[in-house]
XYZ file of N, CA and C in Angstrom:
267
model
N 0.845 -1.185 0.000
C 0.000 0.000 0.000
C 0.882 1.237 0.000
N 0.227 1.934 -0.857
C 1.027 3.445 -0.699
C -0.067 4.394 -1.066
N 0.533 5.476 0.103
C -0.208 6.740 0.740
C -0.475 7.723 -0.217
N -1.178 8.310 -0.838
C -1.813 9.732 -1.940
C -0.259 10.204 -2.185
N 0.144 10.325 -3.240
C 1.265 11.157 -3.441
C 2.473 10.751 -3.810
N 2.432 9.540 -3.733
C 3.961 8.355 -3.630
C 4.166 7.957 -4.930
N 5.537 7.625 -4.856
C 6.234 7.500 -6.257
C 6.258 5.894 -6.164
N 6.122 4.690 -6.709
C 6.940 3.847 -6.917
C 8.099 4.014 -8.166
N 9.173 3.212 -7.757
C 10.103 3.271 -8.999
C 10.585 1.425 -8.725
N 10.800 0.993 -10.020
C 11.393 -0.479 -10.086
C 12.033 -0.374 -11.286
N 13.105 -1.186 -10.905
C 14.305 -1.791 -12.113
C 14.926 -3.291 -11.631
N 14.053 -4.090 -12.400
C 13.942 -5.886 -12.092
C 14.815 -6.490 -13.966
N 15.667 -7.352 -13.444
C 16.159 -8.407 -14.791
C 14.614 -8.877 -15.279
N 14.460 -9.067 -16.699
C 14.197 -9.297 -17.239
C 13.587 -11.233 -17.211
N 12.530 -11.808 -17.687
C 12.636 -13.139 -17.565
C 12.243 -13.407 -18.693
N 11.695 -12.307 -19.960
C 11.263 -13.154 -21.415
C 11.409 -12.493 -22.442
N 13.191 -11.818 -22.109
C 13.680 -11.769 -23.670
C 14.820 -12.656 -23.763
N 15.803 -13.175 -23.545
C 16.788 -13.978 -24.077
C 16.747 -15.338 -22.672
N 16.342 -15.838 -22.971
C 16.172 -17.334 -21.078
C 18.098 -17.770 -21.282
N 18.739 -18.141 -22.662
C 20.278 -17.692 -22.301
C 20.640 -17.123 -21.423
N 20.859 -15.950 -22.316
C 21.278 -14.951 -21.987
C 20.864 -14.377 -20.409
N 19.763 -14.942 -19.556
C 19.125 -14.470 -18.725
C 20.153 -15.666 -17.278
N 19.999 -16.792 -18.183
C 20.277 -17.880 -16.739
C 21.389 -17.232 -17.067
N 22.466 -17.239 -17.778
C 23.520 -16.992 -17.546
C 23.898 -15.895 -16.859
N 23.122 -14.647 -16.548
C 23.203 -13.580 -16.192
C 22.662 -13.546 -14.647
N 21.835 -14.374 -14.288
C 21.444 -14.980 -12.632
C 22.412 -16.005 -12.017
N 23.275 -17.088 -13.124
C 24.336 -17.442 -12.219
C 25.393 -16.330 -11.720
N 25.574 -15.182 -12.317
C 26.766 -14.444 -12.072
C 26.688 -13.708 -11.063
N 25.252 -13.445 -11.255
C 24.192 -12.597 -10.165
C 24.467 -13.372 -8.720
N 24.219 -14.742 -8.771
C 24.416 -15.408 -7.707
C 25.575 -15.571 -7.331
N 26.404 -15.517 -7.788
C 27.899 -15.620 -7.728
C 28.243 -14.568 -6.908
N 28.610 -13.175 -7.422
C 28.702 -12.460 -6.714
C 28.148 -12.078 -5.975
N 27.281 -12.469 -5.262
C 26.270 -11.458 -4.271
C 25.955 -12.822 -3.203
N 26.333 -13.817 -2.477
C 25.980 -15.004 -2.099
C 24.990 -14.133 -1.049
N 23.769 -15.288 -0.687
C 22.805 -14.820 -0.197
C 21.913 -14.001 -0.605
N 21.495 -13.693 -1.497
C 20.668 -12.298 -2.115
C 20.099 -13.564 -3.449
N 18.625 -13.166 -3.492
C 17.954 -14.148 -4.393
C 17.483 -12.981 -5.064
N 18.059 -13.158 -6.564
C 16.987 -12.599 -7.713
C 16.203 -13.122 -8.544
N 14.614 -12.141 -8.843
C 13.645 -12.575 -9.316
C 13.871 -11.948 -10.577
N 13.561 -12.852 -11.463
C 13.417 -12.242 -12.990
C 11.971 -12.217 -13.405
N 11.852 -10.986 -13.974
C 10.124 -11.130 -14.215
C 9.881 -10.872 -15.612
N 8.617 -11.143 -15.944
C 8.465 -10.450 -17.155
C 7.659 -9.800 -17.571
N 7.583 -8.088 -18.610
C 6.656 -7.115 -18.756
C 5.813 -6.864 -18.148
N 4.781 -8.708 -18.628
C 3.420 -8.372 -18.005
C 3.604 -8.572 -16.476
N 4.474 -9.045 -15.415
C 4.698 -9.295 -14.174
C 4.689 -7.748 -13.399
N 5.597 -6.724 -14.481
C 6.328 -5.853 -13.951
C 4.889 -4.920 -14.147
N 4.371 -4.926 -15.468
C 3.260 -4.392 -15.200
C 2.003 -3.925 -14.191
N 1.820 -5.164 -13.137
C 1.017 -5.316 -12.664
C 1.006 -4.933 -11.258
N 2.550 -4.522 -11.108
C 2.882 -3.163 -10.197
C 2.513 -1.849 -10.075
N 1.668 -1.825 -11.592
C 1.235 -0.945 -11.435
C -0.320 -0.454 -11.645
N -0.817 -1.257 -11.453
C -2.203 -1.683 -11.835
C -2.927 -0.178 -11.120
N -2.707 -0.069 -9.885
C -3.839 0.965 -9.115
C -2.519 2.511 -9.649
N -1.638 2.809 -9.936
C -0.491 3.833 -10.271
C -0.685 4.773 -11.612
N -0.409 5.502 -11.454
C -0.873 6.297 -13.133
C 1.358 5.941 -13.817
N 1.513 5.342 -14.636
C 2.313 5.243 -14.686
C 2.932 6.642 -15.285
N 4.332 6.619 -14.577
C 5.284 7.935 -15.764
C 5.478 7.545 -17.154
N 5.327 8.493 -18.109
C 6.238 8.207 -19.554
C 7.784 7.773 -18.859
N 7.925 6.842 -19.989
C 7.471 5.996 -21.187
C 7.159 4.732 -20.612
N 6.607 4.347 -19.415
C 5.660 3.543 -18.901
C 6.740 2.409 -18.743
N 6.491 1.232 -18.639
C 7.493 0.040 -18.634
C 8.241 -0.483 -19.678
N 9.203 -0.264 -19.758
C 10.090 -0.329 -20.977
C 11.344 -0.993 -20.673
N 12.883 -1.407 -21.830
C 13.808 -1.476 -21.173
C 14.141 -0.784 -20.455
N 15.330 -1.398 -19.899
C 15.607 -0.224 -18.375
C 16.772 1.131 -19.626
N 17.084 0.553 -20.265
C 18.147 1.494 -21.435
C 16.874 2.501 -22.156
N 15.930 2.328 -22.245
C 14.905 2.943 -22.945
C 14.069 3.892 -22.111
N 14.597 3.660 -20.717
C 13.661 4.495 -19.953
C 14.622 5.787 -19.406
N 14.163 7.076 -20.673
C 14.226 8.223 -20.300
C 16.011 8.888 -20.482
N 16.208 7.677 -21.904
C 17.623 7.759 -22.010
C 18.002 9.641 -22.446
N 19.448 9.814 -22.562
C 20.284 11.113 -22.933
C 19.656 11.129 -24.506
N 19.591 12.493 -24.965
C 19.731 12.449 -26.127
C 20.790 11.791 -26.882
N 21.653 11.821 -26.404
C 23.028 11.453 -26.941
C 23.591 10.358 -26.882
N 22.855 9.572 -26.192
C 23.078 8.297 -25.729
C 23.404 7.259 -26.267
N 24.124 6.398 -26.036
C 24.342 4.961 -27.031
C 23.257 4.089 -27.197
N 22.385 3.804 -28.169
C 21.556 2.775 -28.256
C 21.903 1.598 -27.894
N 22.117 1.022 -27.065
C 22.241 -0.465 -26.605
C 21.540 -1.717 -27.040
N 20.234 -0.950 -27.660
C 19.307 -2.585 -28.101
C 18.683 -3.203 -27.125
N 18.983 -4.222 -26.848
C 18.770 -5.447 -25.814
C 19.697 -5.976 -25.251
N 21.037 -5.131 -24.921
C 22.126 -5.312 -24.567
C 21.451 -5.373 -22.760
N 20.683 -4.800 -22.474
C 20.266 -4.988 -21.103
C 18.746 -5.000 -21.282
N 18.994 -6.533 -20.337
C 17.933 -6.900 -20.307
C 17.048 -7.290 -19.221
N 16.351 -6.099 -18.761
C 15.622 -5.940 -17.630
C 14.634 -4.658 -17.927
N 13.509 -4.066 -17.501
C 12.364 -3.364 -17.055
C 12.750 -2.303 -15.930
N 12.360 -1.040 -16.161
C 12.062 -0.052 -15.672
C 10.941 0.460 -15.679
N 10.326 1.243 -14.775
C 9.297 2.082 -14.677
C 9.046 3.022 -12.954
N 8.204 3.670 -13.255
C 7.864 4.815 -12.233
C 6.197 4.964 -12.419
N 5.881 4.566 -11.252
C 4.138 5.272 -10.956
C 4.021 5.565 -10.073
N 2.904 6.800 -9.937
C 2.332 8.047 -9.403
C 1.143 7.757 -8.553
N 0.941 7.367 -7.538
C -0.326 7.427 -6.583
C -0.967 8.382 -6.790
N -2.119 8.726 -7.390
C -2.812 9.975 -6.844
C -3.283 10.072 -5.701
């Protein structure tokens, strides 16, 4: 629950663009970090965080796509995980 006015913000790995590219990227995850469990989700998962939230532009997107520099390097799908921000009214 969150109070009139509150921001959520999330940036979660990814679970359904590359499942490679993904396990391989949660063993390393696990590797370095012993003890710490990550969840990989996907779009529609991350979505549904925000169900009651007015989401910010550009809503749930890559995390490279959300609200990049003009100038910025296009990365693609070089990272692969979800960003977003919603607004309690």
């Amino acid at each position: 629950a969150l109070p009139s006015g509150s921001y959520l913000a999330v940036s979660v790995p990814a679970s359904d663009t590359d499942p490679e590219a993904q396990a391989e990227a949660a063993r390393r995850m696990s590797e370095s970090t012993p003890g710490v469990t990550f969840t990989f989700r996907s779009r529609a998962e991350v979505t549904r965080f925000f169900a009651k939230l007015n989401l910010v532009e550009p809503g749930v997107v890559g995390g490279n796509h959300w609200r990049p520099e003009p100038d910025a390097q296009d990365l693609g799908s070089k990272i692969a995980g979800y960003a977003a921000v919603g607004y309690k009214p």
